[in-house]
């Protein structure tokens, strides 16, 4: 089972995809192509947002865990 890439690497790849989508939108010749690029851009931006939110959740869980340990140590002493 392969490990997934780190968040920074995934965001870099998604930023590269956004750059490619911008180039595709510039050379798009009809409305269908432009609409397709807009849909793809929304999906990529959603992925970037999800990665950022996941990082915030990890930090919140770490802080909560730390507070639980503090409370637990106060109860024991």
XYZ file of C-alpha atoms in Angstrom:
77
model
C 0.000 0.000 0.000
C 1.495 3.324 -1.053
C 1.578 6.307 1.247
C -0.007 9.486 -0.026
C 2.111 12.544 -0.749
C 2.665 15.184 1.942
C 0.242 18.118 1.990
C 2.836 20.590 0.689
C 3.615 18.353 -2.269
C -0.073 17.840 -3.065
C -0.716 21.602 -2.920
C 2.246 22.224 -5.230
C 0.891 19.709 -7.745
C -2.569 21.285 -7.540
C -1.078 24.761 -8.053
C 0.670 23.420 -11.154
C -2.671 22.067 -12.370
C -4.245 25.497 -11.858
C -1.503 27.045 -13.982
C -2.168 24.526 -16.750
C -5.900 25.200 -16.532
C -5.265 28.934 -16.877
C -3.268 28.265 -20.037
C -6.003 25.970 -21.359
C -8.623 28.655 -20.763
C -6.602 31.181 -22.740
C -6.344 28.922 -25.782
C -9.892 27.518 -25.516
C -11.674 28.057 -28.784
C -15.311 27.621 -27.795
C -17.694 27.922 -24.865
C -17.661 24.191 -24.156
C -13.900 24.160 -23.635
C -14.036 27.271 -21.473
C -16.844 25.784 -19.369
C -14.909 22.531 -18.955
C -11.881 24.459 -17.712
C -14.050 26.358 -15.215
C -15.435 23.089 -13.828
C -11.945 21.609 -13.538
C -10.671 24.771 -11.849
C -13.488 24.589 -9.284
C -12.583 20.960 -8.525
C -8.875 21.740 -8.113
C -9.582 24.762 -5.919
C -11.913 22.600 -3.828
C -9.138 20.054 -3.353
C -6.724 22.788 -2.230
C -9.327 24.066 0.218
C -9.897 20.546 1.564
C -6.170 20.037 2.153
C -5.964 23.370 3.994
C -8.983 22.528 6.152
C -7.566 19.106 6.967
C -4.347 20.747 8.181
C -6.417 23.017 10.459
C -8.294 20.001 11.814
C -5.032 18.192 12.570
C -3.792 21.216 14.534
C -7.071 21.447 16.436
C -6.927 17.753 17.361
C -3.335 18.177 18.558
C -4.309 21.129 20.750
C -7.313 19.275 22.137
C -5.179 16.224 22.911
C -2.651 18.416 24.705
C -5.401 19.976 26.819
C -6.790 16.531 27.675
C -3.375 15.436 28.911
C -3.107 18.589 31.015
C -6.511 17.942 32.599
C -5.687 14.304 33.166
C -2.390 15.156 34.882
C -4.175 17.682 37.169
C -6.742 15.054 38.156
C -4.011 12.552 39.036
C -2.076 14.999 41.211
